[in-house]
Short mmCIF file of C-alpha atoms (C1' of nucleotides) in Angstrom, two decimals:
data_model
loop_
_atom_site.label_atom_id
_atom_site.label_comp_id
_atom_site.label_asym_id
_atom_site.label_seq_id
_atom_site.Cartn_x
_atom_site.Cartn_y
_atom_site.Cartn_z
CA UNK P 1 0.39 -20.74 24.64
CA UNK P 2 4.13 -20.10 24.31
CA UNK P 3 7.38 -21.94 25.98
CA UNK P 4 10.22 -20.67 26.46
CA UNK P 5 13.48 -22.07 25.27
CA UNK P 6 16.73 -21.98 26.67
CA UNK P 7 19.19 -20.34 24.34
CA UNK P 8 22.12 -21.74 25.91
CA UNK P 9 21.11 -24.83 25.53
CA UNK P 10 20.91 -24.74 21.95
CA UNK P 11 24.25 -23.34 21.27
CA UNK P 12 24.90 -20.68 18.66
CA UNK P 13 22.86 -21.86 15.43
CA UNK P 14 25.35 -20.58 12.76
CA UNK P 15 22.91 -22.02 10.04
CA UNK P 16 20.05 -19.72 11.60
CA UNK P 17 18.95 -17.59 9.15
CA UNK P 18 19.24 -14.30 10.99
CA UNK P 19 22.04 -15.42 13.42
CA UNK P 20 24.93 -13.35 11.82
CA UNK P 21 23.20 -10.26 11.58
CA UNK P 22 21.72 -10.39 15.12
CA UNK P 23 25.04 -11.62 17.16
CA UNK P 24 25.91 -9.73 19.79
CA UNK P 25 22.85 -7.25 19.76
CA UNK P 26 21.44 -8.65 22.98
CA UNK P 27 19.47 -11.01 25.17
CA UNK P 28 17.82 -13.58 22.47
CA UNK P 29 15.46 -15.82 23.47
CA UNK P 30 13.69 -18.61 21.42
CA UNK P 31 9.96 -18.86 22.05
CA UNK P 32 8.03 -21.26 20.14
CA UNK P 33 4.17 -20.20 19.08
CA UNK P 34 1.70 -22.32 18.29
CA UNK P 35 -0.43 -21.46 15.01
CA UNK P 36 -2.74 -18.11 15.81
CA UNK P 37 -1.44 -17.52 18.81
CA UNK P 38 -0.47 -13.75 19.66
CA UNK P 39 3.15 -12.50 19.58
CA UNK P 40 1.79 -9.30 20.45
CA UNK P 41 -1.35 -7.33 20.67
CA UNK P 42 -2.60 -4.12 19.17
CA UNK P 43 -2.08 -1.74 22.23
CA UNK P 44 0.15 -3.66 24.23
CA UNK P 45 3.61 -1.90 25.31
CA UNK P 46 6.33 -2.12 22.96
CA UNK P 47 10.10 -2.42 23.14
CA UNK P 48 11.58 -5.35 21.45
CA UNK P 49 11.94 -6.18 17.90
CA UNK P 50 11.28 -9.98 16.57
CA UNK P 51 13.12 -12.00 14.46
CA UNK P 52 11.81 -15.47 12.94
CA UNK P 53 13.66 -18.40 12.88
CA UNK P 54 10.88 -20.60 11.23
CA UNK P 55 7.45 -20.54 10.75
CA UNK P 56 5.14 -17.44 9.40
CA UNK P 57 3.98 -14.46 11.50
CA UNK P 58 1.30 -11.96 9.92
CA UNK P 59 1.68 -8.38 11.29
CA UNK P 60 -1.60 -6.67 11.15
CA UNK P 61 -3.96 -4.15 12.60
CA UNK P 62 -7.90 -3.83 13.19
CA UNK P 63 -9.36 -0.69 12.23
CA UNK P 64 -11.81 1.31 14.37
CA UNK P 65 -14.49 -0.10 12.64
CA UNK P 66 -13.68 -3.71 13.13
CA UNK P 67 -11.96 -4.35 9.83
CA UNK P 68 -8.77 -6.31 10.00
CA UNK P 69 -6.18 -5.66 7.48
CA UNK P 70 -2.58 -7.25 7.23
CA UNK P 71 0.22 -5.25 6.69
CA UNK P 72 2.88 -8.07 6.16
CA UNK P 73 3.98 -11.85 6.51
CA UNK P 74 7.25 -12.62 7.95
CA UNK P 75 9.19 -15.84 7.19
CA UNK P 76 12.71 -17.18 8.80
CA UNK P 77 15.20 -14.23 8.95
CA UNK P 78 12.68 -11.39 8.73
CA UNK P 79 12.27 -8.75 11.40
CA UNK P 80 9.48 -7.26 12.99
CA UNK P 81 8.37 -5.10 15.39
CA UNK P 82 9.27 -1.73 13.88
CA UNK P 83 5.79 -0.72 13.20
CA UNK P 84 5.52 0.21 17.11
CA UNK P 85 5.76 3.11 19.36
CA UNK P 86 5.65 3.18 22.94
CA UNK P 87 2.57 0.64 22.44
CA UNK P 88 2.22 -1.47 19.58
CA UNK P 89 0.07 0.15 17.03
CA UNK P 90 -0.18 -3.35 15.41
CA UNK P 91 -0.58 -7.10 16.39
CA UNK P 92 1.53 -9.93 15.63
CA UNK P 93 0.32 -13.65 15.49
CA UNK P 94 1.59 -17.03 14.20
CA UNK P 95 0.18 -18.15 11.28
CA UNK P 96 1.38 -21.49 11.85
CA UNK P 97 3.63 -23.21 14.61
CA UNK P 98 6.57 -20.75 14.54
CA UNK P 99 10.01 -19.95 16.37
CA UNK P 100 10.58 -16.01 17.06
CA UNK P 101 13.38 -14.55 18.93
CA UNK P 102 12.71 -11.42 20.93
CA UNK P 103 15.49 -8.79 20.78
CA UNK P 104 16.05 -6.00 23.10
CA UNK P 105 18.51 -3.58 21.57
CA UNK P 106 20.96 -2.62 23.97
CA UNK P 107 22.33 0.77 24.58
CA UNK P 108 26.09 -0.14 22.94
CA UNK P 109 27.31 2.02 20.41
CA UNK P 110 27.38 -0.22 17.65
CA UNK P 111 23.44 -1.12 18.28
CA UNK P 112 22.51 1.17 15.21
CA UNK P 113 24.98 0.05 12.97
CA UNK P 114 23.65 -3.73 13.47
CA UNK P 115 20.05 -2.29 13.47
CA UNK P 116 20.40 -0.06 9.95
CA UNK P 117 20.59 -3.10 7.64
CA UNK P 118 17.65 -5.24 9.19
CA UNK P 119 15.77 -1.82 9.08
CA UNK P 120 16.67 -1.59 5.62
CA UNK P 121 15.17 -5.01 4.65
CA UNK P 122 12.13 -4.09 6.44
CA UNK P 123 11.70 -0.93 4.31
CA UNK P 124 12.38 -2.98 1.19
CA UNK P 125 9.49 -5.44 2.29
CA UNK P 126 6.88 -2.38 2.86
CA UNK P 127 8.07 -1.11 -0.56
CA UNK P 128 7.37 -4.55 -2.15
CA UNK P 129 3.83 -4.71 -0.39
CA UNK P 130 3.19 -1.29 -1.76
CA UNK P 131 4.09 -2.35 -5.34
CA UNK P 132 1.80 -5.44 -4.66
CA UNK P 133 -1.35 -3.02 -3.54
CA UNK P 134 -0.84 -0.36 -6.12
CA UNK P 135 -1.84 -2.75 -8.78
CA UNK P 136 -5.21 -1.72 -9.89
CA UNK P 137 -6.67 -5.06 -10.85
CA UNK P 138 -6.87 -7.74 -8.29
CA UNK P 139 -5.21 -9.98 -10.60
CA UNK P 140 -2.04 -8.05 -10.80
CA UNK P 141 -2.17 -7.96 -7.15
CA UNK P 142 -2.40 -11.57 -6.68
CA UNK P 143 0.33 -12.17 -9.36
CA UNK P 144 2.68 -10.05 -7.85
CA UNK P 145 1.82 -11.69 -4.50
CA UNK P 146 2.62 -14.97 -5.71
CA UNK P 147 5.98 -13.81 -7.49
CA UNK P 148 7.49 -12.18 -4.29
CA UNK P 149 6.57 -15.37 -1.89
CA UNK P 150 8.38 -17.52 -4.55
CA UNK P 151 11.28 -15.07 -4.30
CA UNK P 152 11.40 -15.31 -0.60
CA UNK P 153 11.28 -18.89 -0.80
CA UNK P 154 14.43 -19.30 -2.59
CA UNK P 155 12.67 -18.70 -5.89
CA UNK P 156 11.07 -22.14 -5.87
CA UNK P 157 8.09 -22.73 -8.28
CA UNK P 158 6.13 -24.57 -5.61
CA UNK P 159 4.96 -21.66 -3.11
CA UNK P 160 3.93 -22.35 0.54
CA UNK P 161 0.92 -20.31 1.64
CA UNK P 162 0.78 -21.09 5.10
CA UNK P 163 -1.84 -18.69 5.73
CA UNK P 164 -5.57 -18.62 4.87
CA UNK P 165 -7.56 -17.12 2.15
CA UNK P 166 -9.13 -14.23 4.85
CA UNK P 167 -5.20 -13.36 5.47
CA UNK P 168 -4.47 -12.95 1.94
CA UNK P 169 -7.42 -11.10 1.18
CA UNK P 170 -6.32 -8.52 4.08
CA UNK P 171 -3.01 -8.39 2.78
CA UNK P 172 -4.17 -7.41 -0.78
CA UNK P 173 -7.04 -5.33 0.34
CA UNK P 174 -9.59 -7.70 -1.44
CA UNK P 175 -12.27 -9.92 -0.27
CA UNK P 176 -11.40 -13.58 0.66
CA UNK P 177 -14.34 -14.50 -1.74
CA UNK P 178 -12.15 -12.79 -4.77
CA UNK P 179 -8.91 -14.39 -3.98
CA UNK P 180 -10.37 -17.66 -4.58
CA UNK P 181 -11.91 -16.76 -7.75
CA UNK P 182 -8.60 -15.10 -8.84
CA UNK P 183 -6.63 -18.65 -8.10
CA UNK P 184 -9.32 -20.33 -10.09
CA UNK P 185 -9.02 -18.15 -12.93
CA UNK P 186 -5.08 -18.80 -12.97
CA UNK P 187 -5.70 -22.57 -12.43
CA UNK P 188 -8.08 -22.35 -15.68
CA UNK P 189 -5.64 -20.66 -17.87
CA UNK P 190 -2.87 -22.98 -16.78
CA UNK P 191 -0.72 -20.39 -15.27
CA UNK P 192 -0.79 -22.43 -11.51
CA UNK P 193 -1.50 -25.65 -9.99
CA UNK P 194 -2.64 -25.99 -6.45
CA UNK P 195 -1.97 -29.46 -5.17
CA UNK P 196 -3.49 -28.32 -1.83
CA UNK P 197 -5.00 -25.47 -0.26
CA UNK P 198 -2.02 -23.86 1.25
CA UNK P 199 0.62 -24.43 -1.84
CA UNK P 200 0.39 -23.17 -5.42
CA UNK P 201 2.89 -24.75 -8.31
CA UNK P 202 3.60 -21.97 -10.55
CA UNK P 203 3.47 -23.61 -14.00
CA UNK P 204 4.18 -20.47 -16.31
CA UNK P 205 6.13 -18.10 -14.87
CA UNK P 206 6.17 -15.95 -18.19
CA UNK P 207 2.59 -15.15 -17.79
CA UNK P 208 2.91 -14.59 -14.37
CA UNK P 209 5.52 -12.10 -14.52
CA UNK P 210 3.78 -10.33 -17.62
CA UNK P 211 0.38 -10.00 -14.95
CA UNK P 212 2.65 -8.17 -12.48
CA UNK P 213 4.12 -5.50 -14.64
CA UNK P 214 5.76 -3.90 -11.67
CA UNK V 1 17.03 22.80 -14.66
CA UNK V 2 18.80 23.19 -11.06
CA UNK V 3 21.32 25.43 -9.69
CA UNK V 4 23.92 25.17 -6.68
CA UNK V 5 23.59 27.38 -3.68
CA UNK V 6 26.82 27.96 -1.65
CA UNK V 7 25.75 26.22 1.86
CA UNK V 8 28.66 28.22 3.53
CA UNK V 9 27.25 31.68 2.39
CA UNK V 10 23.92 30.66 4.11
CA UNK V 11 25.11 29.68 7.22
CA UNK V 12 23.93 27.12 9.83
CA UNK V 13 20.06 27.64 9.31
CA UNK V 14 19.02 26.62 12.83
CA UNK V 15 14.98 27.13 11.77
CA UNK V 16 15.74 24.60 9.02
CA UNK V 17 13.24 21.50 9.69
CA UNK V 18 16.00 19.11 9.10
CA UNK V 19 19.34 20.98 10.08
CA UNK V 20 19.22 19.77 13.79
CA UNK V 21 18.78 16.10 12.93
CA UNK V 22 21.25 15.73 9.97
CA UNK V 23 24.46 17.97 11.56
CA UNK V 24 27.40 16.64 10.94
CA UNK V 25 26.54 13.69 8.53
CA UNK V 26 28.39 14.99 5.79
CA UNK V 27 28.54 17.43 2.57
CA UNK V 28 25.53 19.17 2.48
CA UNK V 29 24.74 21.09 -0.53
CA UNK V 30 21.40 22.81 -0.99
CA UNK V 31 19.89 22.85 -4.62
CA UNK V 32 16.87 24.25 -5.71
CA UNK V 33 14.57 22.70 -8.25
CA UNK V 34 12.07 24.17 -10.57
CA UNK V 35 8.38 22.39 -10.76
CA UNK V 36 8.47 19.12 -12.42
CA UNK V 37 12.36 19.10 -12.66
CA UNK V 38 14.09 15.85 -12.07
CA UNK V 39 16.15 14.87 -8.79
CA UNK V 40 16.99 11.68 -9.87
CA UNK V 41 15.91 9.20 -12.62
CA UNK V 42 14.49 5.70 -12.61
CA UNK V 43 17.27 4.12 -13.44
CA UNK V 44 20.37 6.09 -12.44
CA UNK V 45 23.17 5.72 -10.07
CA UNK V 46 22.34 5.94 -6.56
CA UNK V 47 24.10 6.83 -3.17
CA UNK V 48 22.57 9.78 -1.53
CA UNK V 49 20.06 10.63 0.46
CA UNK V 50 17.92 13.72 -0.09
CA UNK V 51 15.98 16.01 2.58
CA UNK V 52 13.48 18.72 1.73
CA UNK V 53 13.91 21.83 3.03
CA UNK V 54 11.07 23.50 1.28
CA UNK V 55 8.47 22.53 -1.26
CA UNK V 56 6.94 19.07 -2.62
CA UNK V 57 8.62 16.05 -4.19
CA UNK V 58 6.98 13.09 -5.68
CA UNK V 59 8.85 9.64 -5.24
CA UNK V 60 7.66 6.97 -7.79
CA UNK V 61 8.38 4.70 -10.47
CA UNK V 62 7.66 3.73 -14.01
CA UNK V 63 6.27 0.11 -14.46
CA UNK V 64 7.12 -2.17 -17.48
CA UNK V 65 3.81 -1.66 -19.07
CA UNK V 66 4.29 2.38 -18.74
CA UNK V 67 1.78 2.94 -15.75
CA UNK V 68 2.99 5.23 -13.31
CA UNK V 69 2.60 5.24 -9.30
CA UNK V 70 3.74 7.27 -6.63
CA UNK V 71 4.95 6.06 -3.70
CA UNK V 72 5.19 8.98 -1.74
CA UNK V 73 5.22 13.02 -1.30
CA UNK V 74 7.92 14.42 0.96
CA UNK V 75 7.49 18.08 2.21
CA UNK V 76 9.79 19.88 4.35
CA UNK V 77 11.72 17.96 6.65
CA UNK V 78 11.26 14.40 5.10
CA UNK V 79 14.23 12.14 3.68
CA UNK V 80 14.21 10.28 0.60
CA UNK V 81 16.12 8.19 -1.35
CA UNK V 82 16.36 4.89 0.98
CA UNK V 83 14.39 3.24 -1.83
CA UNK V 84 17.46 2.71 -3.85
CA UNK V 85 19.64 -0.02 -4.33
CA UNK V 86 23.16 0.89 -6.16
CA UNK V 87 20.82 2.28 -8.91
CA UNK V 88 17.44 4.04 -8.16
CA UNK V 89 14.48 1.98 -8.45
CA UNK V 90 12.51 5.11 -8.12
CA UNK V 91 12.50 8.44 -9.66
CA UNK V 92 12.01 11.78 -7.80
CA UNK V 93 11.06 15.20 -8.91
CA UNK V 94 9.78 18.54 -7.42
CA UNK V 95 6.28 18.94 -7.73
CA UNK V 96 6.43 22.58 -7.55
CA UNK V 97 9.76 24.75 -6.73
CA UNK V 98 11.78 23.00 -4.10
CA UNK V 99 14.80 23.25 -1.77
CA UNK V 100 16.49 19.88 -1.44
CA UNK V 101 19.83 18.96 0.20
CA UNK V 102 21.99 15.91 -0.94
CA UNK V 103 23.78 13.97 1.85
CA UNK V 104 26.32 11.39 1.55
CA UNK V 105 26.33 9.68 5.01
CA UNK V 106 30.21 9.39 5.78
CA UNK V 107 31.69 6.26 6.97
CA UNK V 108 31.67 7.89 10.57
CA UNK V 109 30.99 5.69 13.88
CA UNK V 110 28.15 7.65 14.71
CA UNK V 111 26.49 7.71 10.87
CA UNK V 112 24.08 4.84 11.48
CA UNK V 113 23.08 6.46 14.82
CA UNK V 114 21.86 9.50 13.27
CA UNK V 115 20.46 7.93 10.18
CA UNK V 116 18.24 5.30 12.26
CA UNK V 117 15.97 8.09 13.54
CA UNK V 118 15.45 9.36 10.09
CA UNK V 119 15.08 6.19 8.78
CA UNK V 120 12.02 5.20 11.39
CA UNK V 121 10.00 8.33 10.18
CA UNK V 122 10.51 7.24 6.41
CA UNK V 123 9.20 3.75 7.76
CA UNK V 124 6.17 5.43 9.25
CA UNK V 125 5.39 7.56 6.03
CA UNK V 126 5.38 3.87 4.52
CA UNK V 127 3.14 2.62 7.24
CA UNK V 128 1.02 5.70 6.51
CA UNK V 129 1.07 5.11 2.75
CA UNK V 130 -0.41 1.28 3.44
CA UNK V 131 -3.10 2.27 5.34
CA UNK V 132 -4.39 4.56 2.92
CA UNK V 133 -3.99 2.41 0.02
CA UNK V 134 -5.51 -0.78 2.31
CA UNK V 135 -9.02 1.16 2.28
CA UNK V 136 -11.08 -0.60 0.41
CA UNK V 137 -13.38 2.07 -1.29
CA UNK V 138 -11.93 5.18 -2.69
CA UNK V 139 -13.18 7.53 -0.56
CA UNK V 140 -11.76 5.91 2.38
CA UNK V 141 -8.59 6.33 0.85
CA UNK V 142 -8.92 9.91 -0.37
CA UNK V 143 -10.32 10.74 3.67
CA UNK V 144 -7.28 9.11 4.77
CA UNK V 145 -5.18 10.89 2.24
CA UNK V 146 -6.35 14.49 3.28
CA UNK V 147 -6.27 14.05 7.07
CA UNK V 148 -2.75 12.48 6.81
CA UNK V 149 -1.56 15.67 4.70
CA UNK V 150 -3.42 17.99 7.09
CA UNK V 151 -1.38 16.39 10.14
CA UNK V 152 1.81 16.91 8.26
CA UNK V 153 0.50 20.30 7.96
CA UNK V 154 0.57 21.03 11.57
CA UNK V 155 -3.29 20.13 11.73
CA UNK V 156 -4.21 22.84 9.76
CA UNK V 157 -7.88 22.95 8.34
CA UNK V 158 -6.48 24.71 4.96
CA UNK V 159 -4.54 21.94 3.32
CA UNK V 160 -2.40 22.46 0.35
CA UNK V 161 -2.39 19.91 -2.62
CA UNK V 162 0.43 21.28 -4.55
CA UNK V 163 0.60 18.08 -6.63
CA UNK V 164 -1.83 17.61 -9.56
CA UNK V 165 -4.89 15.23 -9.34
CA UNK V 166 -2.89 12.67 -11.56
CA UNK V 167 -0.49 12.53 -8.82
CA UNK V 168 -2.91 11.92 -6.39
CA UNK V 169 -4.67 9.33 -8.44
CA UNK V 170 -1.28 7.60 -9.16
CA UNK V 171 -0.66 7.57 -5.12
CA UNK V 172 -3.92 6.14 -4.17
CA UNK V 173 -4.15 4.01 -6.90
CA UNK V 174 -7.24 5.30 -8.71
CA UNK V 175 -7.81 7.13 -11.63
CA UNK V 176 -7.62 11.05 -11.88
CA UNK V 177 -11.11 11.43 -12.89
CA UNK V 178 -12.21 9.47 -9.31
CA UNK V 179 -10.17 11.80 -7.24
CA UNK V 180 -12.11 14.90 -8.91
CA UNK V 181 -15.28 12.98 -8.32
CA UNK V 182 -14.91 12.03 -4.79
CA UNK V 183 -13.65 15.50 -4.15
CA UNK V 184 -17.00 16.79 -5.36
CA UNK V 185 -19.13 14.46 -3.40
CA UNK V 186 -17.33 15.32 -0.15
CA UNK V 187 -17.77 19.51 -1.27
CA UNK V 188 -21.63 18.53 -1.90
CA UNK V 189 -21.60 16.88 1.72
CA UNK V 190 -20.11 20.03 3.23
CA UNK V 191 -17.16 18.08 4.49
CA UNK V 192 -14.63 19.88 2.36
CA UNK V 193 -14.26 23.20 0.42
CA UNK V 194 -11.99 23.89 -2.50
CA UNK V 195 -11.03 27.54 -2.19
CA UNK V 196 -8.77 26.66 -5.34
CA UNK V 197 -7.68 23.75 -6.99
CA UNK V 198 -4.79 23.13 -4.78
CA UNK V 199 -6.23 23.54 -1.45
CA UNK V 200 -8.87 22.07 0.26
CA UNK V 201 -10.28 23.38 3.47
CA UNK V 202 -11.98 20.52 6.11
CA UNK V 203 -14.98 21.82 7.26
CA UNK V 204 -16.18 18.39 8.77
CA UNK V 205 -13.43 16.75 10.68
CA UNK V 206 -15.80 14.33 12.39
CA UNK V 207 -17.05 13.20 9.25
CA UNK V 208 -14.05 13.26 7.41
CA UNK V 209 -12.06 11.12 9.91
CA UNK V 210 -15.21 8.61 10.08
CA UNK V 211 -14.77 8.11 6.57
CA UNK V 212 -10.70 6.78 7.31
CA UNK V 213 -11.57 4.35 10.07
CA UNK V 214 -8.09 3.71 9.98
"C1'" DA X 1 -7.68 41.94 -22.03
"C1'" DC X 2 -6.63 37.78 -25.58
"C1'" DT X 3 -4.81 33.49 -27.07
"C1'" DG X 4 -3.68 28.73 -26.51
"C1'" DC X 5 -2.63 25.06 -23.52
"C1'" DA X 6 -2.57 22.03 -19.71
"C1'" DA X 7 -5.46 20.50 -16.00
"C1'" DA X 8 -10.07 19.66 -13.62
"C1'" DT X 9 -14.77 18.48 -14.06
"C1'" DT X 10 -18.47 16.17 -15.59
"C1'" DG X 11 -21.34 12.65 -18.02
"C1'" DA X 12 -22.09 7.81 -20.22
"C1'" DC X 13 -21.46 3.31 -20.29
"C1'" DC X 14 -19.07 -1.09 -19.10
"C1'" DA X 15 -16.08 -3.97 -16.53
"C1'" DA X 16 -14.58 -5.41 -12.10
"C1'" DA X 17 -14.96 -6.58 -7.59
"C1'" DG X 18 -17.60 -6.60 -2.97
"C1'" DT X 19 -21.84 -8.88 -0.73
"C1'" DC X 20 -24.55 -12.42 0.36
"C1'" DA X 21 -25.90 -16.76 0.44
"C1'" DA X 22 -25.42 -21.62 -0.17
"C1'" DG X 23 -22.68 -25.59 -0.53
"C1'" DG X 24 -18.16 -29.07 -0.27
"C1'" DG X 25 -13.76 -30.59 1.73
"C1'" DT X 26 -10.73 -31.21 5.60
"C1'" DG X 27 -8.57 -31.67 9.39
"C1'" DG X 28 -9.20 -32.13 14.54
"C1'" DC X 29 -11.03 -33.78 18.39
"C1'" DT X 30 -13.48 -37.58 20.98
"C1'" DA B 1 -14.69 -44.12 12.97
"C1'" DG B 2 -17.77 -40.11 12.85
"C1'" DC B 3 -18.88 -35.46 14.11
"C1'" DC B 4 -18.10 -30.86 14.12
"C1'" DA B 5 -16.02 -26.50 12.92
"C1'" DC B 6 -13.85 -24.06 10.08
"C1'" DC B 7 -12.14 -22.86 5.72
"C1'" DC B 8 -12.69 -22.81 0.83
"C1'" DT B 9 -15.44 -22.56 -3.57
"C1'" DT B 10 -18.98 -21.17 -6.31
"C1'" DG B 11 -23.42 -18.43 -7.55
"C1'" DA B 12 -26.49 -14.31 -8.35
"C1'" DC B 13 -26.98 -9.64 -7.75
"C1'" DT B 14 -25.17 -4.99 -6.75
"C1'" DT B 15 -21.96 -1.34 -6.32
"C1'" DT B 16 -18.09 0.74 -7.45
"C1'" DG B 17 -14.67 2.74 -10.09
"C1'" DG B 18 -12.19 2.56 -14.92
"C1'" DT B 19 -12.39 4.20 -19.63
"C1'" DC B 20 -13.35 7.42 -23.18
"C1'" DA B 21 -15.11 11.65 -24.67
"C1'" DA B 22 -16.90 16.47 -24.25
"C1'" DT B 23 -16.62 20.59 -21.74
"C1'" DT B 24 -14.99 23.90 -18.95
"C1'" DT B 25 -11.65 25.98 -15.85
"C1'" DG B 26 -7.33 28.25 -14.68
"C1'" DC B 27 -3.14 29.95 -15.92
"C1'" DA B 28 1.35 31.75 -18.78
"C1'" DG B 29 2.79 34.18 -21.86
"C1'" DT B 30 2.23 38.21 -25.35
#
DNA sequence: ACTGCAAATTGACCAAAGTCAAGGGTGGCT
DNA sequence: AGCCACCCTTGACTTTGGTCAATTTGCAGT
C-alpha cells in the first residue's frame, strides 16, 4: 500500500540527506511505504535505483529452499537497487514507515559521474556486512552490527533497531533466538541496556569495540 | 619481488581478458608477482586500481587481534582495489605467480563511464561472497564456493584451487581443518574427486547445487 | 633418490549455536 | 477495555564446528 507525493509541491528539499548527490539525475518521485510493504519483489523487472529519505528498508532474498536472508538495511541517504539485473534478484521491503525516491538514471553524459560515488558508498556497505559476517563467534557479529548501526546513526549511544529480531538474525546468519540470547548476555555484562525492544543503549563502548575486533 | 614489463613492447593484447574494458583509461603497466608476494599492504597509501591478467590474487585484512580474513579472490579479468580509502584498508597478495596491471583512473570525462561497469562487476563479487558466507552450515558455504569458482572458470567440472586451505578457511569464515573435513565428506559421498590438493573435479553437480540452495 | 619443511589430513575433545518447545509481553483492532 | 496475534525471551537437548595435537603427504632443493 503506497501513495505518491507530488515532488513539485515539496520543492527542492536541500536538507534531504541525499538531495545534493542526486540533484539532476532524473525523474525523482517520493513514495511513502507502510511498515512491511514491498518496494520491489524478488523476480520483478528492475530498472530503477532507490534512495531512502526516511525510515528503514531491508533488502533480502529467499533461497530455493525457502529460507530468507537479509543482505542489508538501508537508512536515510542510502541507495539500493544495484543488487539487480534485468529482473530483481532480491526483494526490498520497508521495515517501518519509510519515504523512498525512485531514480531512473538518464542517458546524460554525467550520469556515471554522479552514480560512481553513490555506488562506492554501497560497496562500502557491502564491505561492512562482510566484516560483520566474517566474525566467527556470534557475539562478535552482533557487537559489530551494533557498532555499525550506531556509526550510521551519527554515533549516538542510543541505537534504534526498527527491525524485528528475525531480520537481525537473517542479516547476521544466526537464529533469532541466538540474537536474543546474545543481547541478554550483553545486558548481563553491563555492556548495553535495552529501554525497549527496538532500541539499545550502548553503555560500555570499550568492551563492545573489543568484541568486534574488526 | 616484482619486475616491470614494458607495455609498449607487448603491444595491445586484444585477447587479454580485461583489455577491452580498460582501453584508454590510463597508464597501464603490467607487473608479474611471484607466489605470496605483496601487491599492496594494509595501511599503505592507495590510489590505483588493479586488474588481473593471469594468476590469482587474494584480498584480505588483518583484524586488530591478529586474525586474518580473506574478502575475495581475483582471477583473470577481475578488478580490485576499490576496497580502499586514502590508505589501503586491505592487503592484496598473489596466490600464485600472477600478472597484474595497475590503473590510475585519469581525470578524463569518460573515466566514470568506464569505471561503472567494472565496479558493478566487483559489486556482484561481493554479493556472491555474501551469499556464500550466509550459508549457516559450512558444507553449504563450501559447496557454494566450489560452484562459484567453477562458474568463474567457464563452468569447467575440474576446478582449480590455487590457494591453500587456510585461505579458503579465512574466506569462508571457517577453520582450515573444517575445510579439509568437508572436502573429505564430499569425496566420501561421491560428489567430488580431488586429483591433487589444488584441484577439485565436480562429479555430481545436482547434489552440489542442492547443498548451496542459494 | 634423500632430506627437510610446509601444507593437508585425521582424530579426540569441548564449546558454541541451532532446533524444538513453552511461556510472557506488547501493541493493534474492535 | 479486552482480545488476539505477533514478537520476543528463555529453557533443554542436539548438532556443528573450533581447538589442540599427532601423522601423513607433497614438494623444493641438494
